[in-house]
Coordinates of C-alpha atoms in Angstrom, one line a residue:
Chain A
M1 CA 0.0 0.0 0.0
P2 CA 1.9 3.0 -1.2
F3 CA 1.2 6.6 0.0
K4 CA -1.0 8.9 -2.0
I5 CA -1.6 12.7 -1.8
I6 CA -5.1 13.9 -1.3
A7 CA -5.2 16.7 -4.0
S8 CA -7.8 18.8 -2.3
Q9 CA -5.7 19.0 0.9
C10 CA -2.4 19.6 -0.7
T11 CA -1.0 23.1 -0.5
S12 CA 1.6 22.4 -3.2
C13 CA 4.3 23.6 -0.8
S14 CA 6.8 21.0 -2.3
A15 CA 8.1 20.0 1.1
C16 CA 7.7 16.3 0.4
E17 CA 9.2 16.2 -3.1
P18 CA 12.9 16.4 -2.3
L19 CA 12.6 14.2 0.7
C20 CA 11.3 11.1 -1.1
P21 CA 14.2 8.5 -1.1
N22 CA 12.7 6.9 -4.2
V23 CA 12.0 10.1 -6.2
A24 CA 8.4 8.9 -6.4
I25 CA 6.9 12.4 -5.9
S26 CA 6.6 14.8 -8.8
E27 CA 4.8 18.0 -9.7
S28 CA 2.6 18.4 -12.6
A29 CA 0.6 21.5 -13.3
G30 CA 1.1 22.7 -9.7
R31 CA -0.1 19.4 -8.2
F32 CA 2.1 16.9 -6.4
V33 CA 1.5 13.2 -7.0
I34 CA 3.2 10.0 -5.7
E35 CA 3.9 7.3 -8.3
P36 CA 2.6 4.2 -6.6
A37 CA 5.1 1.8 -8.2
K38 CA 8.0 3.7 -6.8
C39 CA 6.7 4.2 -3.3
T40 CA 8.3 1.9 -0.7
E41 CA 6.6 3.7 2.3
C42 CA 10.2 4.6 3.2
I43 CA 10.7 1.1 4.6
G44 CA 14.5 0.5 4.8
H45 CA 15.3 4.1 4.4
F46 CA 13.8 6.0 7.3
D47 CA 11.8 5.4 10.5
E48 CA 8.9 7.4 9.2
P49 CA 7.5 7.9 5.8
Q50 CA 9.1 11.2 4.8
C51 CA 6.1 12.7 2.9
V52 CA 3.9 12.2 5.9
A53 CA 6.4 13.6 8.4
A54 CA 7.1 16.7 6.4
C55 CA 3.6 17.5 5.1
P56 CA 2.2 20.6 6.9
V57 CA -1.4 19.5 6.5
D58 CA -2.1 16.3 8.4
G59 CA -4.2 13.8 6.6
T60 CA -2.9 14.8 3.2
C61 CA -0.3 12.0 2.5
V62 CA -2.2 8.8 3.3
I63 CA -2.0 5.1 2.7
D64 CA -3.7 4.1 -0.6
T65 CA -5.6 1.1 0.6
S66 CA -6.6 0.1 -2.9
L67 CA -3.1 -1.1 -3.6
P68 CA -1.1 -3.9 -2.1
R69 CA 1.3 -3.4 0.8
Y70 CA 4.9 -2.8 -0.1
Q71 CA 7.2 -5.8 0.5
A72 CA 10.7 -4.9 1.4
P73 CA 13.2 -7.1 -0.3
S74 CA 14.5 -9.7 2.1
Chain B
M1 CA 15.7 53.8 13.8
N2 CA 18.2 51.2 14.2
A3 CA 20.2 51.7 11.4
V4 CA 20.9 55.0 11.9
V5 CA 23.1 53.2 14.1
G6 CA 26.1 55.2 14.7
R7 CA 25.2 57.8 12.3
G8 CA 26.3 60.5 14.6
R9 CA 29.7 59.1 15.1
Y10 CA 30.8 57.0 12.2
V11 CA 29.7 58.7 9.1
E12 CA 32.1 61.0 7.6
G13 CA 31.3 64.4 6.1
S14 CA 28.4 66.7 6.6
L15 CA 25.9 64.2 7.9
D16 CA 28.3 63.5 10.7
K17 CA 28.5 67.1 11.6
M18 CA 24.8 67.4 11.6
M19 CA 24.1 64.4 13.7
R20 CA 26.6 64.7 16.4
P21 CA 25.0 67.6 18.3
T22 CA 21.7 65.8 18.1
A23 CA 23.0 62.6 19.6
E24 CA 24.7 64.5 22.4
H25 CA 21.6 66.5 23.1
R26 CA 19.3 63.5 23.3
G27 CA 21.6 61.1 25.0
C28 CA 21.1 57.4 25.3
G29 CA 17.7 55.9 25.6
T30 CA 15.7 58.8 24.5
S31 CA 15.8 59.0 20.7
V32 CA 15.1 56.5 18.1
N33 CA 16.6 58.1 15.2
T34 CA 19.9 59.2 16.5
G35 CA 21.2 59.2 20.0
Q36 CA 19.8 56.0 21.2
A37 CA 20.7 53.9 18.3
S38 CA 24.1 55.3 18.3
C39 CA 24.7 54.6 22.0
R40 CA 23.1 51.2 21.8
S41 CA 25.2 50.0 19.0
R42 CA 28.3 51.1 20.6
A43 CA 27.4 49.2 23.7
A44 CA 26.6 46.1 21.7
H45 CA 29.3 46.3 19.1
G46 CA 32.0 48.6 20.3
E47 CA 32.9 51.2 17.7
L48 CA 30.7 50.3 14.8
P49 CA 32.9 50.0 11.8
A50 CA 32.1 51.9 8.7
E51 CA 31.4 48.7 6.7
I52 CA 28.5 47.8 9.1
W53 CA 27.1 51.3 8.7
E54 CA 27.4 50.8 4.9
K55 CA 25.4 47.6 5.2
V56 CA 22.5 49.1 7.2
K57 CA 22.1 52.6 6.0
K58 CA 20.1 51.7 2.9
H59 CA 18.3 48.8 4.4
P60 CA 14.6 49.7 5.0
C61 CA 14.1 46.8 7.5
Y62 CA 17.3 47.3 9.4
S63 CA 17.0 51.0 9.5
E64 CA 14.1 53.1 10.6
G65 CA 15.8 56.1 9.0
A66 CA 16.1 54.2 5.7
H67 CA 12.6 52.9 5.5
H68 CA 11.1 56.2 4.4
H69 CA 13.6 56.3 1.5
Y70 CA 14.5 52.9 0.4
A71 CA 12.5 49.9 -0.8
R72 CA 12.8 46.2 -0.5
M73 CA 11.3 43.3 -2.3
H74 CA 10.7 39.7 -1.5
V75 CA 10.4 36.9 -4.0
A76 CA 8.3 33.9 -3.0
V77 CA 10.5 31.1 -4.2
A78 CA 10.5 29.0 -1.0
P79 CA 7.1 27.4 -0.4
A80 CA 8.1 24.5 1.9
C81 CA 8.6 24.8 5.6
N82 CA 10.3 22.4 8.1
I83 CA 8.4 23.5 11.2
Q84 CA 4.8 24.1 12.2
C85 CA 3.9 27.2 14.2
N86 CA 0.6 27.6 16.0
Y87 CA 0.2 31.0 14.4
C88 CA 0.5 29.7 10.9
N89 CA -2.0 27.8 8.8
R90 CA -0.1 26.5 5.9
K91 CA -3.2 26.1 3.8
Y92 CA -3.3 29.9 3.7
D93 CA 0.5 30.5 4.2
C94 CA 2.0 32.0 7.3
A95 CA -0.1 34.8 8.7
N96 CA 2.5 36.3 10.9
E97 CA 5.5 36.8 8.9
S98 CA 4.5 36.3 5.3
R99 CA 1.1 35.9 4.0
P100 CA 1.1 35.8 0.2
G101 CA -2.4 34.4 0.5
V102 CA -4.0 31.7 -1.5
V103 CA -3.6 33.6 -4.7
S104 CA 0.1 34.2 -4.3
E105 CA 2.5 33.2 -7.0
K106 CA 5.3 30.9 -6.2
L107 CA 8.2 31.8 -8.5
T108 CA 11.0 29.8 -10.0
P109 CA 14.5 31.2 -9.5
E110 CA 14.6 32.4 -13.1
Q111 CA 11.2 34.2 -12.8
A112 CA 12.3 35.7 -9.5
V113 CA 15.4 37.2 -11.1
K114 CA 13.4 38.7 -13.9
K115 CA 11.1 40.2 -11.3
V116 CA 14.0 41.6 -9.3
L117 CA 15.3 43.4 -12.4
A118 CA 11.9 44.7 -13.4
V119 CA 11.2 46.1 -9.9
A120 CA 14.6 47.6 -9.4
T121 CA 14.3 49.4 -12.8
I122 CA 10.8 50.7 -12.1
I123 CA 11.3 51.4 -8.4
P124 CA 14.9 52.8 -8.2
Q125 CA 14.7 53.0 -4.4
T126 CA 14.9 49.2 -4.3
T127 CA 18.1 48.3 -2.4
V128 CA 17.3 45.0 -0.9
L129 CA 16.1 41.6 -2.1
G130 CA 14.8 39.3 0.6
I131 CA 13.8 35.7 0.5
A132 CA 11.3 35.1 3.4
G133 CA 9.2 32.2 2.3
P134 CA 6.3 31.8 2.2
G135 CA 7.8 28.7 3.9
D136 CA 11.4 28.6 5.2
P137 CA 14.1 29.6 2.7
L138 CA 16.5 27.1 4.2
A139 CA 14.0 24.3 3.8
N140 CA 14.2 25.2 0.1
P141 CA 17.9 25.6 -0.2
E142 CA 18.2 24.8 -3.8
K143 CA 15.7 27.4 -5.0
T144 CA 16.8 30.0 -2.4
F145 CA 20.5 29.9 -3.2
K146 CA 20.0 29.6 -6.9
T147 CA 17.9 32.8 -6.8
F148 CA 20.5 34.6 -4.8
D149 CA 23.3 33.6 -7.1
L150 CA 21.4 34.7 -10.2
V151 CA 20.5 38.0 -8.7
A152 CA 24.1 38.7 -7.4
K153 CA 25.3 38.2 -11.0
A154 CA 22.5 40.2 -12.7
A155 CA 22.3 43.1 -10.2
P156 CA 25.3 43.2 -7.9
D157 CA 24.2 46.4 -6.3
I158 CA 21.2 44.8 -4.7
K159 CA 21.7 43.7 -1.1
L160 CA 20.7 40.1 -0.3
C161 CA 18.8 39.2 2.7
L162 CA 17.3 36.0 4.2
S163 CA 14.7 35.3 6.8
T164 CA 14.5 31.9 8.5
N165 CA 13.1 30.0 11.4
G166 CA 16.7 28.9 12.1
L167 CA 16.1 25.1 12.3
A168 CA 18.4 24.4 9.3
L169 CA 20.6 27.5 9.8
P170 CA 23.7 25.9 11.2
D171 CA 24.0 23.7 8.1
Y172 CA 23.9 26.6 5.8
V173 CA 26.0 29.3 7.4
N174 CA 28.9 28.7 5.1
T175 CA 26.6 28.8 2.0
I176 CA 25.1 32.0 3.3
A177 CA 28.5 33.6 3.7
K178 CA 29.6 32.4 0.2
S179 CA 26.4 33.8 -1.3
K180 CA 27.3 37.3 -0.2
I181 CA 24.2 37.5 2.0
E182 CA 24.7 40.4 4.3
H183 CA 21.6 40.2 6.5
V184 CA 19.8 37.3 8.1
T185 CA 16.6 37.4 10.1
I186 CA 15.9 34.6 12.5
T187 CA 12.5 34.2 14.1
I188 CA 13.1 33.3 17.8
N189 CA 10.0 33.3 19.8
T190 CA 11.4 31.7 22.9
I191 CA 14.6 30.2 24.4
D192 CA 12.6 28.0 26.8
P193 CA 11.6 24.6 25.4
E194 CA 8.5 24.5 27.7
I195 CA 7.2 27.7 26.2
G196 CA 8.3 26.5 22.7
A197 CA 6.1 23.4 23.0
K198 CA 3.1 25.8 23.3
I199 CA 4.1 27.6 20.1
Y200 CA 5.4 24.8 17.9
P201 CA 3.4 21.6 17.6
W202 CA 6.2 19.9 15.6
I203 CA 9.4 20.2 13.6
F204 CA 10.8 18.1 10.8
F205 CA 14.5 17.4 11.5
N206 CA 17.0 14.7 10.5
H207 CA 14.2 12.9 8.6
R208 CA 12.0 12.7 11.6
R209 CA 9.1 14.6 13.0
Y210 CA 9.7 15.7 16.6
V211 CA 6.9 17.0 18.8
G212 CA 6.6 18.7 22.2
I213 CA 9.5 19.8 24.3
D214 CA 12.0 17.7 22.3
A215 CA 11.0 19.6 19.2
A216 CA 11.2 23.0 20.9
R217 CA 14.6 22.1 22.4
I218 CA 16.1 21.2 19.1
L219 CA 14.7 24.3 17.4
T220 CA 15.9 26.6 20.2
D221 CA 19.4 25.1 20.2
R222 CA 19.7 25.3 16.4
Q223 CA 18.5 28.9 16.3
L224 CA 20.9 30.1 18.9
Q225 CA 23.8 28.1 17.4
G226 CA 23.0 29.6 14.0
L227 CA 22.9 33.1 15.4
E228 CA 26.3 32.7 17.0
M229 CA 27.8 31.2 13.8
L230 CA 26.5 34.1 11.7
S231 CA 27.7 36.7 14.2
E232 CA 31.2 35.2 14.2
R233 CA 31.2 35.6 10.4
G234 CA 30.2 39.2 10.6
I235 CA 26.8 38.7 9.0
L236 CA 24.3 41.1 10.5
C237 CA 21.4 39.3 12.3
K238 CA 18.0 40.6 13.1
V239 CA 15.8 38.5 15.5
N240 CA 12.1 38.5 15.0
S241 CA 9.8 37.5 17.8
V242 CA 6.0 37.2 17.7
M243 CA 4.5 38.5 21.0
I244 CA 1.9 36.0 22.2
P245 CA 0.1 37.2 25.3
H246 CA 0.3 34.8 28.3
I247 CA 2.6 32.5 26.4
N248 CA 5.9 34.4 25.7
D249 CA 5.1 38.0 26.4
H250 CA 7.2 38.5 29.6
H251 CA 9.7 35.9 28.5
L252 CA 10.7 38.0 25.4
V253 CA 12.8 40.2 27.7
E254 CA 14.9 37.1 28.3
V255 CA 15.0 36.3 24.6
N256 CA 16.2 39.9 24.0
K257 CA 19.1 39.3 26.4
A258 CA 20.0 35.9 25.0
V259 CA 20.1 37.1 21.4
K260 CA 22.0 40.2 22.4
S261 CA 24.7 38.1 24.0
R262 CA 25.0 36.1 20.8
G263 CA 25.5 39.1 18.7
A264 CA 22.1 39.9 17.3
F265 CA 22.1 43.4 15.8
L266 CA 18.4 44.2 16.0
H267 CA 15.3 42.8 17.7
N268 CA 11.9 43.1 16.2
I269 CA 9.0 42.2 18.5
M270 CA 5.8 41.8 16.4
P271 CA 2.2 41.5 17.6
L272 CA 0.6 38.1 17.1
I273 CA -1.8 38.1 14.2
S274 CA -4.6 35.8 15.1
A275 CA -8.1 36.0 13.7
P276 CA -10.4 32.9 13.8
E277 CA -10.8 33.1 10.0
H278 CA -7.1 32.5 9.4
G279 CA -7.7 29.0 10.7
T280 CA -4.5 28.9 12.8
V281 CA -4.4 27.0 16.0
F282 CA -4.1 30.2 18.0
G283 CA -6.9 31.8 15.9
L284 CA -9.2 28.9 16.5
N285 CA -8.6 28.5 20.2
G286 CA -9.1 32.1 21.0
Q287 CA -5.5 33.2 21.6
R288 CA -5.5 36.9 20.8
G289 CA -2.8 39.3 19.9
P290 CA -1.6 42.1 22.2
T291 CA -3.0 45.6 22.4
A292 CA -0.9 48.5 21.2
Q293 CA -0.1 49.5 24.8
A294 CA 1.1 46.0 25.8
L295 CA 3.3 45.8 22.7
K296 CA 4.8 49.2 23.4
A297 CA 5.4 48.3 27.1
L298 CA 7.3 45.2 26.1
Q299 CA 9.3 47.0 23.5
D300 CA 10.1 49.6 26.1
A301 CA 11.1 46.9 28.6
C302 CA 13.6 45.6 26.1
E303 CA 15.2 49.0 25.5
G304 CA 18.8 48.8 26.7
G305 CA 19.3 45.4 25.1
V306 CA 19.6 44.9 21.4
N307 CA 18.3 47.8 19.2
M308 CA 14.6 47.5 19.1
M309 CA 12.9 47.6 15.7
R310 CA 9.5 49.4 15.8
H311 CA 8.8 50.1 12.2
C312 CA 8.1 46.5 11.0
R313 CA 4.9 46.1 8.9
Q314 CA 5.0 42.3 8.9
C315 CA 5.2 42.2 5.2
R316 CA 4.1 39.5 2.8
A317 CA 6.6 37.1 1.3
D318 CA 6.0 38.8 -2.1
A319 CA 6.0 42.4 -0.8
V320 CA 7.5 45.0 -3.2
G321 CA 8.3 48.7 -2.7
L322 CA 8.6 51.0 0.3
V323 CA 7.8 49.4 3.6
G324 CA 4.2 50.2 4.3
A325 CA 3.3 50.9 0.7
D326 CA 3.2 47.6 -1.0
R327 CA 3.2 47.6 -4.8
G328 CA 3.3 43.8 -5.2
S329 CA 0.1 43.8 -7.2
E330 CA 1.8 45.8 -10.0
F331 CA 4.3 43.0 -10.5
N332 CA 2.5 39.8 -11.1
I333 CA 4.6 37.3 -12.9
D334 CA 2.7 37.3 -16.1
R335 CA 3.1 41.0 -16.4
V336 CA 6.8 40.8 -15.4
M337 CA 7.6 38.1 -17.9
K338 CA 6.3 40.3 -20.7
M339 CA 8.3 43.4 -19.6
D340 CA 11.3 44.5 -21.6
V341 CA 13.7 45.3 -18.8
K342 CA 16.9 47.3 -19.3
Y343 CA 18.6 47.2 -16.0
D344 CA 20.8 50.3 -15.5
P345 CA 22.8 50.5 -12.3
E346 CA 24.0 54.0 -13.1
M347 CA 20.5 55.4 -13.1
R348 CA 19.8 53.7 -9.8
K349 CA 23.0 55.1 -8.3
A350 CA 22.1 58.7 -9.4
Y351 CA 18.6 58.3 -7.9
Q352 CA 19.9 57.0 -4.6
E353 CA 22.3 59.9 -4.3
K354 CA 19.4 62.2 -4.6
V355 CA 17.7 60.2 -1.8
E356 CA 20.7 60.6 0.4
A357 CA 20.6 64.4 0.0
E358 CA 16.9 64.3 1.0
R359 CA 17.7 62.3 4.1
A360 CA 20.4 64.7 5.1
A361 CA 17.8 67.6 4.8
K362 CA 15.4 65.7 7.0
V363 CA 18.0 65.1 9.7
A364 CA 18.9 68.8 9.7
A365 CA 15.3 69.7 10.0
S366 CA 14.6 67.5 13.0
R367 CA 17.7 68.8 14.7
E368 CA 16.4 72.3 14.2
G369 CA 13.2 71.4 16.0
L370 CA 15.1 69.8 18.9
A371 CA 17.2 72.8 19.6
E372 CA 14.0 74.6 20.6
F373 CA 13.7 72.5 23.7
A374 CA 17.1 73.1 25.1
G375 CA 16.9 73.7 28.8
E376 CA 13.2 72.8 29.2
M377 CA 12.2 69.8 31.2
S378 CA 8.9 68.1 31.8
E379 CA 7.8 64.7 33.1
I380 CA 4.9 64.7 30.5
T381 CA 5.2 62.3 27.5
V382 CA 2.5 62.0 24.9
L383 CA 1.9 59.9 21.8
V384 CA 0.9 61.5 18.5
A385 CA -0.2 59.9 15.3
V386 CA 1.0 61.2 11.9
A387 CA -0.4 60.7 8.5
T388 CA 2.5 60.5 6.1
K389 CA 3.4 59.2 2.7
G390 CA 7.1 59.1 3.6
S391 CA 10.2 61.4 3.4
G392 CA 9.6 62.3 7.0
L393 CA 6.9 64.8 6.1
I394 CA 3.3 65.3 7.3
N395 CA 2.0 64.9 3.8
E396 CA -1.0 62.6 3.8
H397 CA -4.7 63.5 4.1
F398 CA -6.5 61.9 7.0
G399 CA -9.0 60.2 4.7
H400 CA -6.3 58.7 2.5
A401 CA -4.0 57.3 5.2
K402 CA -3.4 53.6 5.2
E403 CA -1.5 53.9 8.4
F404 CA -0.5 56.4 11.0
Q405 CA 3.0 56.6 12.4
V406 CA 3.2 57.0 16.1
Y407 CA 5.7 59.2 17.9
E408 CA 6.3 59.6 21.6
I409 CA 7.2 63.1 22.4
S410 CA 8.9 64.4 25.5
T411 CA 11.2 67.3 26.2
S412 CA 14.0 65.0 25.1
G413 CA 12.6 64.8 21.6
A414 CA 10.3 63.0 19.3
K415 CA 10.8 59.2 19.1
F416 CA 9.2 56.9 16.6
V417 CA 7.5 54.1 18.5
G418 CA 5.4 52.3 15.9
H419 CA 2.7 52.5 13.3
R420 CA -1.0 51.7 13.2
R421 CA -2.4 50.2 10.0
V422 CA -6.0 51.3 9.3
D423 CA -8.5 51.0 6.5
V424 CA -8.6 54.0 4.3
Y425 CA -11.4 56.3 5.6
C426 CA -12.2 58.1 2.4
Q427 CA -13.2 56.0 -0.6
G428 CA -14.4 57.6 -3.8
G429 CA -14.9 61.0 -2.1
Y430 CA -17.1 59.8 0.7
G431 CA -16.1 59.0 4.3
E432 CA -17.1 55.7 5.8
G433 CA -18.6 56.1 9.3
D434 CA -17.8 52.5 10.5
R435 CA -14.2 52.9 9.4
L436 CA -13.9 56.2 11.3
S437 CA -14.6 54.5 14.6
T438 CA -12.1 51.8 14.0
I439 CA -9.5 54.4 13.0
I440 CA -10.1 56.3 16.2
R441 CA -9.8 53.0 18.2
S442 CA -6.4 52.3 16.5
V443 CA -5.0 55.7 17.6
N444 CA -6.9 56.0 20.8
D445 CA -3.7 56.2 22.9
C446 CA -2.6 59.3 21.0
H447 CA -3.2 62.9 22.1
A448 CA -3.1 64.3 18.6
V449 CA -3.3 63.3 14.9
F450 CA -1.1 65.2 12.5
V451 CA -2.5 65.4 9.0
A452 CA -2.0 67.4 5.8
K453 CA -5.7 67.9 5.5
I454 CA -8.9 66.6 7.3
G455 CA -12.6 66.9 6.6
G456 CA -15.1 68.4 9.1
C457 CA -16.8 65.1 10.1
P458 CA -13.6 63.1 11.1
K459 CA -12.3 66.3 12.7
S460 CA -15.3 66.6 15.1
N461 CA -15.3 62.9 15.8
L462 CA -11.6 63.0 16.8
I463 CA -12.2 66.0 19.0
R464 CA -15.1 64.2 20.6
A465 CA -12.8 61.2 21.3
G466 CA -10.4 63.6 23.0
I467 CA -7.8 63.5 20.1
E468 CA -6.7 66.8 18.7
P469 CA -6.6 66.9 14.9
V470 CA -3.7 69.1 13.8
D471 CA -3.4 70.3 10.2
R472 CA -1.4 73.4 10.7
Y473 CA 1.9 71.7 10.0
A474 CA 0.8 70.3 6.6
H475 CA 3.8 69.3 4.4
E476 CA 6.3 70.1 7.2
F477 CA 8.8 67.7 8.8
I478 CA 7.3 65.3 11.4
E479 CA 9.6 65.6 14.3
K480 CA 10.0 69.3 14.1
S481 CA 6.3 69.8 13.9
A482 CA 5.5 67.4 16.7
I483 CA 7.9 69.1 19.0
A484 CA 6.5 72.6 18.1
W485 CA 3.0 71.3 18.9
F486 CA 4.2 69.7 22.1
R487 CA 5.7 73.1 23.2
S488 CA 2.3 74.7 22.8
Y489 CA 0.7 71.8 24.6
L490 CA 3.0 72.1 27.6
E491 CA 2.4 75.9 27.7
K492 CA -1.4 75.3 27.8
V493 CA -0.9 72.8 30.6
K494 CA 1.2 75.3 32.5
R495 CA -1.3 78.1 32.0
G496 CA -4.0 75.7 33.2
E497 CA -6.0 75.9 30.0
I498 CA -5.9 72.1 29.6
Q499 CA -5.4 69.3 32.0
H500 CA -2.9 66.7 31.0
A501 CA -4.2 63.1 31.3
Q502 CA -2.9 59.8 30.0
R503 CA -5.0 58.3 27.2
G504 CA -6.4 54.8 27.0
D505 CA -5.3 51.7 25.1
A506 CA -5.5 51.2 21.4
D507 CA -6.3 48.3 19.1
I508 CA -3.8 46.8 16.6
R509 CA -5.6 46.2 13.4
Y510 CA -4.9 42.7 12.1
G511 CA -7.2 42.3 9.0
S512 CA -5.7 45.1 7.1
L513 CA -2.2 44.1 7.9
I514 CA -2.5 40.9 6.0
S515 CA -4.9 41.9 3.2
A516 CA -2.6 44.6 2.0
G517 CA -1.5 44.0 -1.5

């Protein structure tokens, strides 16, 4: 289950973009999106998902429950 | 006020000769424009070297004397922030220090440079480029430093300036020094982590979100460390503090001492802006800002520490023009990108030389007014409000004033102590009754209002509120006129014609502060 950005909440502040260890976050026409295939929920990189920890508006970077949980390579 | 730092002593030539007697006459702790700043800075910095005077004399934020004459601009290239403050709602940008609002434009570094050149060409008073957000410039290091580097190449005569919350500061001190940034503002609201926990719900540091006292401790340590590192490198530091009643108001005297001992050059205590409609934590939980009297009392209590800044207008992160007269709306990026800009440093230099001559004339005029008081002493001090468009003159109509500058007058002189933003009373030729009562509330602590012109209705309302409307000094110098008026006031008190009484408190207007644009 990768993270996704709720567009209506996002202030387009860009705080999350440079922090993503997988370069999964990009901006297009002023909106920020997370590419699900690249998101690893920061497992193996950091203690906390960086987009969630840095986002100024709580509840904006959330788990996308429609997709399967990320499996860290063993 | 502050920058006039050392004017009396350190500047060579005629300005020096003019200022020295003024400073001696007023002595320490009485004057904003001259004596006090001069004494303070000597206390804090020893003999202020000429290069520091050079750095501040044309900086409208570092110098009360310069803010009538020189303009600054901010470019909003830094939208991300690494901390959360309870007075800021990031959905609508930071209300207290920079509020570009929801319609603000976030610029790329390339767009920002084009805008700087356009503004500097059209407004030749522009001397300073600041990056102040709308987030934290050091949380956006790539965009921030790229913008500075491009501007330094394209317009080397523009001074560079940065405003930060300080969390990332220690990591970037070397980069700041290399980028030829001469001025840095750090927002330090507290040095006590327990108080900090009430102001900052979280910080993002070293890839983690910290909350509570841990977060506040990290932030405070980093801010003070950053301030020390900058001072060691000779970069001038201003400290901003937001005054939050019952949370950090009394504590700010301690903050003032702490930042002074770490080399801060100027301390700017600003009133909290907190209206429920801003959606900030403080706005929603009923935390209100201070009254004008409380703010002034705190600023006065900090006198004797770092130079106090009293002319801050809490500008937006995209402010353009003279402080207090924002022209940001003339420079939206679509318009700027279409402009054919021919940047000419020589034209700017010639213009600024003219401004310097004007400043010298103002200084001479205020000294002339002061000489009249020699030998006279009185315990009475009063506040007066002045409608001005700048240049140190009483040159604005009451009905057109967007703000009033407040001076405290005593037999030691006239001292600038602040400003009050108001909604313009006269719109399309008609006065607005509701606005009149809010204007009167915002200058309710003043004994007189100096204007270039005033209509019959506001005149009688002011008199009824116990505030004397004074239009006989139209287009004359503020300080000289205020002192002349004060002399006649004292004479009337002496003759028993009027009874001197202290006035009540005044409101600080928040709405108009942030909607300016």
